[in-house]
Amino acid sequence: MSQILFELLLRSLWETVLMTAASGLISLVFGLPLGLALVMTARGGIAEARRVNIVLGAIINAFRSVPFIILLVALIPVTRLIVGTSIGTWAAIVPLAIAATPYYARIAEVSLREVDRGLVEAVRAMGGNRWTIVREVLIPEALPGLVAGFTVTVVTLIGASAMAGAIGAGGLGDLAIRYGYQRFETAVMVAVVVVLIILVSAIQWLGDRAVDAVDHRG
Amino acid sequence: MNSHMPPSSTASQDQSVVRLRDVKRSFGATAALDGVSLNVQRGEILGIIGRSGAGKSTLIRCLNGLERPDAGTIEIERRDITRLGETDLQPLRRKIGMIFQHFNLLSAKTVEENVALPLKIEGWPRAKRLARAAELLDVVGLTGKADAYPKALSGGQKQRVGIARALAAQPALLLSDEATSALDPETTRSILALLRDINRRLGLTILLITHEMEVVRAIADRVVVLDHGRIVEEGPVWQIFSHPQSDTTRSLLSGVRPQLPAHIAGSLTQATAATVIVAADVGGAAATDFLKDIGRAFPDGLNLIHGGIDHIGSQPVGRFFLSLPSESLSLFLQSAQILGAHVEVLGHVADPV
């Protein structure tokens, strides 16, 4: 492989890591509270509000129904508003984050919902308020699932970021499509796939270790 | 009378930690609580017993406002809590400790963090609450387990942590929701002994719900029998054991009171035969002397075939299965009544037992 291609590979890797990390972080910051809101407002939740729950659920479903490639284009005005441009790596972070947030919200919801209701009850019985329940029970008890779910989200984002090439975001997926697929440069294709496998495996390994570290369940 | 019995007068200068008046709560068409009135006296251990579905859980959850009654009043330390909002209930709940069947320890927190959690909620600084947690772990016999996670503990140890946690905020009342139902008999005994010890040392009022008469018998001063959301019987435990009034109570007692051995029960006939078999229940001081006293009326022909004297708290409770000649039955019944025993004629057998 030529020096140029190697540099291209490195740059693409960096672009992928940047897109994934930034949008992953944003999806965590917004998706976790959304997931909490879903669980808290659900029937029997600690802040039961059926209407809010239904509306939230509907919005999340709507965003999750739109194919990412369409979301990517449809969100161009929003992206321009936030980043100032609608093309490039940073511009891709907006639609990636907007797609990943409802995705992570649902994953977080599942983990949070599985927290033993007896624990919530125990902390209510000792005089804890909702915030205490969130801070001392829901999040710490769901943490292994929240971390594992975040790993899944990040790996999914790596896949989705390949489509971001459509708006000139670069990244490994884009490299593979342009050089490997469109120009039949099999070596590039293979190199990209190997790098992606290593990247995904590394993220999964880190995620698994993090789950082990926070999991004290029996 | 039982030395643990607090004054029983309802008008007493409020020794009640808890007062319930005609509390009702339904779920759909089923009434979980159908007009329950009861007092819990300061310093006593009150056992509430019933089969599953009798309304015990609803009752205990009403006491700290986890469940709201449809009607009636619930006073905790003379304060009506039925109309309090969630925010006003929170400080009140801090003064009511609760332990659970499945312990409900937070798996992500260490033992000391679990014990210190009520104090964290009260806003204690970290060093102070951990020091208090260490003291409490001493009380429940878990010194050295402070840094362990709950998953490393046995069931009995988990419940000890649960008890330490419930005591952390110095509650006026401890609620126990089937706290020993998930434990083996030996561990159950040690947990009940710990609760008894805490009750004596700290004067802590304990209300426990259970479906096991063995638990009531081991530690309760007084018992309330609940059936279909109603109180069917209540009184000092030894009295309930010696003279159960309701069928529910008798059935709950069947496992812990002596029963006529099956081979004898099987040979009983209702038609009069030579020998009659009776069960005599006698509680209190009269129990100790019962056999001697009744024996005087029967210089020959009165056999103790099963049963004996048991002690509940400090009170002797006797349950005697006797066989005697059928022709002496009326004399026996008269004598037994004078001696304060309750007699049930179980049936006849042809040959003397």
mmCIF file with all atom_site columns, C-alpha atoms in Angstrom, chain B residues 56-215:
data_model
loop_
_atom_site.group_PDB
_atom_site.id
_atom_site.type_symbol
_atom_site.label_atom_id
_atom_site.label_alt_id
_atom_site.label_comp_id
_atom_site.label_asym_id
_atom_site.label_entity_id
_atom_site.label_seq_id
_atom_site.pdbx_PDB_ins_code
_atom_site.Cartn_x
_atom_site.Cartn_y
_atom_site.Cartn_z
_atom_site.occupancy
_atom_site.B_iso_or_equiv
_atom_site.pdbx_formal_charge
_atom_site.auth_seq_id
_atom_site.auth_comp_id
_atom_site.auth_asym_id
_atom_site.auth_atom_id
_atom_site.pdbx_PDB_model_num
ATOM 1   C CA . LYS B 1 56  ? -50.935 -7.798  55.312 1.00 0.00 ? 56  LYS B CA 1
ATOM 2   C CA . SER B 1 57  ? -48.715 -6.199  52.705 1.00 0.00 ? 57  SER B CA 1
ATOM 3   C CA . THR B 1 58  ? -51.223 -3.474  51.954 1.00 0.00 ? 58  THR B CA 1
ATOM 4   C CA . LEU B 1 59  ? -51.522 -2.781  55.655 1.00 0.00 ? 59  LEU B CA 1
ATOM 5   C CA . ILE B 1 60  ? -47.797 -2.451  56.276 1.00 0.00 ? 60  ILE B CA 1
ATOM 6   C CA . ARG B 1 61  ? -47.345 -0.319  53.154 1.00 0.00 ? 61  ARG B CA 1
ATOM 7   C CA . CYS B 1 62  ? -50.075 2.039   54.351 1.00 0.00 ? 62  CYS B CA 1
ATOM 8   C CA . LEU B 1 63  ? -48.078 2.735   57.503 1.00 0.00 ? 63  LEU B CA 1
ATOM 9   C CA . ASN B 1 64  ? -45.304 4.567   55.697 1.00 0.00 ? 64  ASN B CA 1
ATOM 10  C CA . GLY B 1 65  ? -47.478 5.981   52.976 1.00 0.00 ? 65  GLY B CA 1
ATOM 11  C CA . LEU B 1 66  ? -46.229 3.709   50.202 1.00 0.00 ? 66  LEU B CA 1
ATOM 12  C CA . GLU B 1 67  ? -49.906 2.847   49.799 1.00 0.00 ? 67  GLU B CA 1
ATOM 13  C CA . ARG B 1 68  ? -52.802 5.214   50.409 1.00 0.00 ? 68  ARG B CA 1
ATOM 14  C CA . PRO B 1 69  ? -56.002 4.043   52.082 1.00 0.00 ? 69  PRO B CA 1
ATOM 15  C CA . ASP B 1 70  ? -59.347 4.821   50.441 1.00 0.00 ? 70  ASP B CA 1
ATOM 16  C CA . ALA B 1 71  ? -60.901 5.615   53.796 1.00 0.00 ? 71  ALA B CA 1
ATOM 17  C CA . GLY B 1 72  ? -60.029 5.776   57.486 1.00 0.00 ? 72  GLY B CA 1
ATOM 18  C CA . THR B 1 73  ? -57.177 7.432   59.336 1.00 0.00 ? 73  THR B CA 1
ATOM 19  C CA . ILE B 1 74  ? -53.628 6.351   60.041 1.00 0.00 ? 74  ILE B CA 1
ATOM 20  C CA . GLU B 1 75  ? -51.781 8.178   62.792 1.00 0.00 ? 75  GLU B CA 1
ATOM 21  C CA . ILE B 1 76  ? -48.055 7.759   63.311 1.00 0.00 ? 76  ILE B CA 1
ATOM 22  C CA . GLU B 1 77  ? -46.980 9.304   66.606 1.00 0.00 ? 77  GLU B CA 1
ATOM 23  C CA . ARG B 1 78  ? -50.348 11.109  66.744 1.00 0.00 ? 78  ARG B CA 1
ATOM 24  C CA . ARG B 1 79  ? -49.953 12.639  63.314 1.00 0.00 ? 79  ARG B CA 1
ATOM 25  C CA . ASP B 1 80  ? -52.512 11.764  60.652 1.00 0.00 ? 80  ASP B CA 1
ATOM 26  C CA . ILE B 1 81  ? -50.556 10.744  57.586 1.00 0.00 ? 81  ILE B CA 1
ATOM 27  C CA . THR B 1 82  ? -53.479 9.890   55.317 1.00 0.00 ? 82  THR B CA 1
ATOM 28  C CA . ARG B 1 83  ? -53.688 13.367  53.865 1.00 0.00 ? 83  ARG B CA 1
ATOM 29  C CA . LEU B 1 84  ? -49.971 14.081  53.621 1.00 0.00 ? 84  LEU B CA 1
ATOM 30  C CA . GLY B 1 85  ? -48.429 14.683  50.218 1.00 0.00 ? 85  GLY B CA 1
ATOM 31  C CA . GLU B 1 86  ? -45.351 12.816  48.998 1.00 0.00 ? 86  GLU B CA 1
ATOM 32  C CA . THR B 1 87  ? -43.000 15.627  50.084 1.00 0.00 ? 87  THR B CA 1
ATOM 33  C CA . ASP B 1 88  ? -44.405 15.658  53.627 1.00 0.00 ? 88  ASP B CA 1
ATOM 34  C CA . LEU B 1 89  ? -44.267 11.875  53.832 1.00 0.00 ? 89  LEU B CA 1
ATOM 35  C CA . GLN B 1 90  ? -40.541 11.765  53.074 1.00 0.00 ? 90  GLN B CA 1
ATOM 36  C CA . PRO B 1 91  ? -39.280 13.160  56.421 1.00 0.00 ? 91  PRO B CA 1
ATOM 37  C CA . LEU B 1 92  ? -41.799 10.947  58.209 1.00 0.00 ? 92  LEU B CA 1
ATOM 38  C CA . ARG B 1 93  ? -40.580 7.820   56.432 1.00 0.00 ? 93  ARG B CA 1
ATOM 39  C CA . ARG B 1 94  ? -37.077 8.525   57.714 1.00 0.00 ? 94  ARG B CA 1
ATOM 40  C CA . LYS B 1 95  ? -38.411 7.772   61.192 1.00 0.00 ? 95  LYS B CA 1
ATOM 41  C CA . ILE B 1 96  ? -39.865 4.429   60.112 1.00 0.00 ? 96  ILE B CA 1
ATOM 42  C CA . GLY B 1 97  ? -37.382 1.690   59.327 1.00 0.00 ? 97  GLY B CA 1
ATOM 43  C CA . MET B 1 98  ? -38.395 -1.155  57.058 1.00 0.00 ? 98  MET B CA 1
ATOM 44  C CA . ILE B 1 99  ? -36.956 -4.578  56.315 1.00 0.00 ? 99  ILE B CA 1
ATOM 45  C CA . PHE B 1 100 ? -38.035 -6.797  53.471 1.00 0.00 ? 100 PHE B CA 1
ATOM 46  C CA . GLN B 1 101 ? -38.418 -10.444 52.529 1.00 0.00 ? 101 GLN B CA 1
ATOM 47  C CA . HIS B 1 102 ? -35.873 -10.126 49.726 1.00 0.00 ? 102 HIS B CA 1
ATOM 48  C CA . PHE B 1 103 ? -33.659 -7.736  51.700 1.00 0.00 ? 103 PHE B CA 1
ATOM 49  C CA . ASN B 1 104 ? -33.694 -5.094  48.934 1.00 0.00 ? 104 ASN B CA 1
ATOM 50  C CA . LEU B 1 105 ? -30.055 -4.148  49.328 1.00 0.00 ? 105 LEU B CA 1
ATOM 51  C CA . LEU B 1 106 ? -28.531 -2.015  46.599 1.00 0.00 ? 106 LEU B CA 1
ATOM 52  C CA . SER B 1 107 ? -26.186 -4.293  44.684 1.00 0.00 ? 107 SER B CA 1
ATOM 53  C CA . ALA B 1 108 ? -24.018 -1.424  43.454 1.00 0.00 ? 108 ALA B CA 1
ATOM 54  C CA . LYS B 1 109 ? -23.236 -0.236  46.972 1.00 0.00 ? 109 LYS B CA 1
ATOM 55  C CA . THR B 1 110 ? -21.018 -1.795  49.606 1.00 0.00 ? 110 THR B CA 1
ATOM 56  C CA . VAL B 1 111 ? -22.453 -2.977  52.898 1.00 0.00 ? 111 VAL B CA 1
ATOM 57  C CA . GLU B 1 112 ? -21.471 0.225   54.695 1.00 0.00 ? 112 GLU B CA 1
ATOM 58  C CA . GLU B 1 113 ? -22.850 2.391   51.885 1.00 0.00 ? 113 GLU B CA 1
ATOM 59  C CA . ASN B 1 114 ? -26.129 0.506   52.089 1.00 0.00 ? 114 ASN B CA 1
ATOM 60  C CA . VAL B 1 115 ? -26.335 1.018   55.835 1.00 0.00 ? 115 VAL B CA 1
ATOM 61  C CA . ALA B 1 116 ? -25.371 4.683   55.525 1.00 0.00 ? 116 ALA B CA 1
ATOM 62  C CA . LEU B 1 117 ? -27.868 5.458   52.761 1.00 0.00 ? 117 LEU B CA 1
ATOM 63  C CA . PRO B 1 118 ? -30.702 6.643   55.036 1.00 0.00 ? 118 PRO B CA 1
ATOM 64  C CA . LEU B 1 119 ? -28.208 9.017   56.648 1.00 0.00 ? 119 LEU B CA 1
ATOM 65  C CA . LYS B 1 120 ? -27.060 10.264  53.262 1.00 0.00 ? 120 LYS B CA 1
ATOM 66  C CA . ILE B 1 121 ? -30.700 11.009  52.518 1.00 0.00 ? 121 ILE B CA 1
ATOM 67  C CA . GLU B 1 122 ? -30.864 12.915  55.804 1.00 0.00 ? 122 GLU B CA 1
ATOM 68  C CA . GLY B 1 123 ? -27.850 14.927  54.699 1.00 0.00 ? 123 GLY B CA 1
ATOM 69  C CA . TRP B 1 124 ? -25.196 13.620  57.099 1.00 0.00 ? 124 TRP B CA 1
ATOM 70  C CA . PRO B 1 125 ? -21.563 14.236  56.062 1.00 0.00 ? 125 PRO B CA 1
ATOM 71  C CA . ARG B 1 126 ? -19.795 11.152  54.693 1.00 0.00 ? 126 ARG B CA 1
ATOM 72  C CA . ALA B 1 127 ? -17.352 10.550  57.546 1.00 0.00 ? 127 ALA B CA 1
ATOM 73  C CA . LYS B 1 128 ? -20.088 10.783  60.159 1.00 0.00 ? 128 LYS B CA 1
ATOM 74  C CA . ARG B 1 129 ? -22.460 8.450   58.380 1.00 0.00 ? 129 ARG B CA 1
ATOM 75  C CA . LEU B 1 130 ? -19.778 5.838   57.765 1.00 0.00 ? 130 LEU B CA 1
ATOM 76  C CA . ALA B 1 131 ? -18.855 5.955   61.451 1.00 0.00 ? 131 ALA B CA 1
ATOM 77  C CA . ARG B 1 132 ? -22.499 5.367   62.344 1.00 0.00 ? 132 ARG B CA 1
ATOM 78  C CA . ALA B 1 133 ? -22.688 2.548   59.787 1.00 0.00 ? 133 ALA B CA 1
ATOM 79  C CA . ALA B 1 134 ? -19.707 0.873   61.476 1.00 0.00 ? 134 ALA B CA 1
ATOM 80  C CA . GLU B 1 135 ? -21.478 1.071   64.855 1.00 0.00 ? 135 GLU B CA 1
ATOM 81  C CA . LEU B 1 136 ? -24.618 -0.470  63.385 1.00 0.00 ? 136 LEU B CA 1
ATOM 82  C CA . LEU B 1 137 ? -22.686 -3.265  61.694 1.00 0.00 ? 137 LEU B CA 1
ATOM 83  C CA . ASP B 1 138 ? -21.318 -4.031  65.152 1.00 0.00 ? 138 ASP B CA 1
ATOM 84  C CA . VAL B 1 139 ? -24.846 -4.191  66.555 1.00 0.00 ? 139 VAL B CA 1
ATOM 85  C CA . VAL B 1 140 ? -25.951 -6.709  63.928 1.00 0.00 ? 140 VAL B CA 1
ATOM 86  C CA . GLY B 1 141 ? -22.745 -8.744  64.173 1.00 0.00 ? 141 GLY B CA 1
ATOM 87  C CA . LEU B 1 142 ? -21.233 -7.919  60.795 1.00 0.00 ? 142 LEU B CA 1
ATOM 88  C CA . THR B 1 143 ? -18.051 -6.171  61.824 1.00 0.00 ? 143 THR B CA 1
ATOM 89  C CA . GLY B 1 144 ? -15.507 -6.560  59.065 1.00 0.00 ? 144 GLY B CA 1
ATOM 90  C CA . LYS B 1 145 ? -18.032 -6.811  56.240 1.00 0.00 ? 145 LYS B CA 1
ATOM 91  C CA . ALA B 1 146 ? -18.215 -3.043  55.678 1.00 0.00 ? 146 ALA B CA 1
ATOM 92  C CA . ASP B 1 147 ? -16.475 -3.091  52.302 1.00 0.00 ? 147 ASP B CA 1
ATOM 93  C CA . ALA B 1 148 ? -18.110 -6.230  50.942 1.00 0.00 ? 148 ALA B CA 1
ATOM 94  C CA . TYR B 1 149 ? -20.791 -6.052  48.264 1.00 0.00 ? 149 TYR B CA 1
ATOM 95  C CA . PRO B 1 150 ? -24.156 -7.666  49.043 1.00 0.00 ? 150 PRO B CA 1
ATOM 96  C CA . LYS B 1 151 ? -23.600 -10.449 46.502 1.00 0.00 ? 151 LYS B CA 1
ATOM 97  C CA . ALA B 1 152 ? -20.810 -11.793 48.709 1.00 0.00 ? 152 ALA B CA 1
ATOM 98  C CA . LEU B 1 153 ? -23.161 -12.246 51.680 1.00 0.00 ? 153 LEU B CA 1
ATOM 99  C CA . SER B 1 154 ? -25.458 -15.091 52.722 1.00 0.00 ? 154 SER B CA 1
ATOM 100 C CA . GLY B 1 155 ? -29.196 -14.499 53.094 1.00 0.00 ? 155 GLY B CA 1
ATOM 101 C CA . GLY B 1 156 ? -28.939 -14.098 56.841 1.00 0.00 ? 156 GLY B CA 1
ATOM 102 C CA . GLN B 1 157 ? -26.072 -11.645 56.509 1.00 0.00 ? 157 GLN B CA 1
ATOM 103 C CA . LYS B 1 158 ? -28.037 -9.671  53.922 1.00 0.00 ? 158 LYS B CA 1
ATOM 104 C CA . GLN B 1 159 ? -30.953 -9.390  56.293 1.00 0.00 ? 159 GLN B CA 1
ATOM 105 C CA . ARG B 1 160 ? -28.582 -8.223  59.032 1.00 0.00 ? 160 ARG B CA 1
ATOM 106 C CA . VAL B 1 161 ? -27.439 -5.462  56.703 1.00 0.00 ? 161 VAL B CA 1
ATOM 107 C CA . GLY B 1 162 ? -31.114 -4.701  56.030 1.00 0.00 ? 162 GLY B CA 1
ATOM 108 C CA . ILE B 1 163 ? -31.725 -4.418  59.769 1.00 0.00 ? 163 ILE B CA 1
ATOM 109 C CA . ALA B 1 164 ? -28.672 -2.185  60.277 1.00 0.00 ? 164 ALA B CA 1
ATOM 110 C CA . ARG B 1 165 ? -29.876 0.021   57.434 1.00 0.00 ? 165 ARG B CA 1
ATOM 111 C CA . ALA B 1 166 ? -33.371 0.206   58.903 1.00 0.00 ? 166 ALA B CA 1
ATOM 112 C CA . LEU B 1 167 ? -31.932 1.275   62.264 1.00 0.00 ? 167 LEU B CA 1
ATOM 113 C CA . ALA B 1 168 ? -29.560 3.886   60.842 1.00 0.00 ? 168 ALA B CA 1
ATOM 114 C CA . ALA B 1 169 ? -31.841 6.898   61.136 1.00 0.00 ? 169 ALA B CA 1
ATOM 115 C CA . GLN B 1 170 ? -32.959 5.931   64.670 1.00 0.00 ? 170 GLN B CA 1
ATOM 116 C CA . PRO B 1 171 ? -36.527 5.123   63.725 1.00 0.00 ? 171 PRO B CA 1
ATOM 117 C CA . ALA B 1 172 ? -39.463 5.236   66.110 1.00 0.00 ? 172 ALA B CA 1
ATOM 118 C CA . LEU B 1 173 ? -40.932 2.172   64.442 1.00 0.00 ? 173 LEU B CA 1
ATOM 119 C CA . LEU B 1 174 ? -39.545 -0.800  62.564 1.00 0.00 ? 174 LEU B CA 1
ATOM 120 C CA . LEU B 1 175 ? -41.693 -2.468  59.927 1.00 0.00 ? 175 LEU B CA 1
ATOM 121 C CA . SER B 1 176 ? -40.802 -6.011  58.993 1.00 0.00 ? 176 SER B CA 1
ATOM 122 C CA . ASP B 1 177 ? -42.338 -7.317  55.784 1.00 0.00 ? 177 ASP B CA 1
ATOM 123 C CA . GLU B 1 178 ? -41.936 -11.126 55.880 1.00 0.00 ? 178 GLU B CA 1
ATOM 124 C CA . ALA B 1 179 ? -38.311 -10.512 56.828 1.00 0.00 ? 179 ALA B CA 1
ATOM 125 C CA . THR B 1 180 ? -37.532 -14.154 57.518 1.00 0.00 ? 180 THR B CA 1
ATOM 126 C CA . SER B 1 181 ? -39.669 -15.847 54.887 1.00 0.00 ? 181 SER B CA 1
ATOM 127 C CA . ALA B 1 182 ? -36.760 -16.317 52.494 1.00 0.00 ? 182 ALA B CA 1
ATOM 128 C CA . LEU B 1 183 ? -34.429 -17.719 55.162 1.00 0.00 ? 183 LEU B CA 1
ATOM 129 C CA . ASP B 1 184 ? -33.808 -21.233 56.427 1.00 0.00 ? 184 ASP B CA 1
ATOM 130 C CA . PRO B 1 185 ? -35.088 -22.122 59.926 1.00 0.00 ? 185 PRO B CA 1
ATOM 131 C CA . GLU B 1 186 ? -31.749 -21.693 61.668 1.00 0.00 ? 186 GLU B CA 1
ATOM 132 C CA . THR B 1 187 ? -31.083 -18.304 60.095 1.00 0.00 ? 187 THR B CA 1
ATOM 133 C CA . THR B 1 188 ? -34.678 -17.321 60.817 1.00 0.00 ? 188 THR B CA 1
ATOM 134 C CA . ARG B 1 189 ? -34.105 -18.015 64.503 1.00 0.00 ? 189 ARG B CA 1
ATOM 135 C CA . SER B 1 190 ? -30.948 -15.926 64.593 1.00 0.00 ? 190 SER B CA 1
ATOM 136 C CA . ILE B 1 191 ? -32.606 -12.996 62.800 1.00 0.00 ? 191 ILE B CA 1
ATOM 137 C CA . LEU B 1 192 ? -35.624 -13.151 65.116 1.00 0.00 ? 192 LEU B CA 1
ATOM 138 C CA . ALA B 1 193 ? -33.306 -13.249 68.124 1.00 0.00 ? 193 ALA B CA 1
ATOM 139 C CA . LEU B 1 194 ? -31.544 -10.164 66.775 1.00 0.00 ? 194 LEU B CA 1
ATOM 140 C CA . LEU B 1 195 ? -34.861 -8.328  66.363 1.00 0.00 ? 195 LEU B CA 1
ATOM 141 C CA . ARG B 1 196 ? -35.896 -9.337  69.873 1.00 0.00 ? 196 ARG B CA 1
ATOM 142 C CA . ASP B 1 197 ? -32.575 -8.114  71.209 1.00 0.00 ? 197 ASP B CA 1
ATOM 143 C CA . ILE B 1 198 ? -32.896 -4.770  69.415 1.00 0.00 ? 198 ILE B CA 1
ATOM 144 C CA . ASN B 1 199 ? -36.436 -4.390  70.713 1.00 0.00 ? 199 ASN B CA 1
ATOM 145 C CA . ARG B 1 200 ? -35.230 -4.894  74.284 1.00 0.00 ? 200 ARG B CA 1
ATOM 146 C CA . ARG B 1 201 ? -32.044 -2.880  74.093 1.00 0.00 ? 201 ARG B CA 1
ATOM 147 C CA . LEU B 1 202 ? -33.372 0.101   72.189 1.00 0.00 ? 202 LEU B CA 1
ATOM 148 C CA . GLY B 1 203 ? -37.018 -0.126  73.206 1.00 0.00 ? 203 GLY B CA 1
ATOM 149 C CA . LEU B 1 204 ? -37.810 -0.091  69.511 1.00 0.00 ? 204 LEU B CA 1
ATOM 150 C CA . THR B 1 205 ? -41.411 -0.719  68.506 1.00 0.00 ? 205 THR B CA 1
ATOM 151 C CA . ILE B 1 206 ? -41.617 -3.441  65.873 1.00 0.00 ? 206 ILE B CA 1
ATOM 152 C CA . LEU B 1 207 ? -44.523 -4.319  63.646 1.00 0.00 ? 207 LEU B CA 1
ATOM 153 C CA . LEU B 1 208 ? -44.001 -7.459  61.685 1.00 0.00 ? 208 LEU B CA 1
ATOM 154 C CA . ILE B 1 209 ? -46.135 -9.173  59.122 1.00 0.00 ? 209 ILE B CA 1
ATOM 155 C CA . THR B 1 210 ? -45.752 -12.846 58.452 1.00 0.00 ? 210 THR B CA 1
ATOM 156 C CA . HIS B 1 211 ? -47.642 -15.910 57.368 1.00 0.00 ? 211 HIS B CA 1
ATOM 157 C CA . GLU B 1 212 ? -45.730 -18.101 59.822 1.00 0.00 ? 212 GLU B CA 1
ATOM 158 C CA . MET B 1 213 ? -47.098 -18.555 63.321 1.00 0.00 ? 213 MET B CA 1
ATOM 159 C CA . GLU B 1 214 ? -43.632 -19.732 64.344 1.00 0.00 ? 214 GLU B CA 1
ATOM 160 C CA . VAL B 1 215 ? -42.334 -16.169 63.845 1.00 0.00 ? 215 VAL B CA 1
#
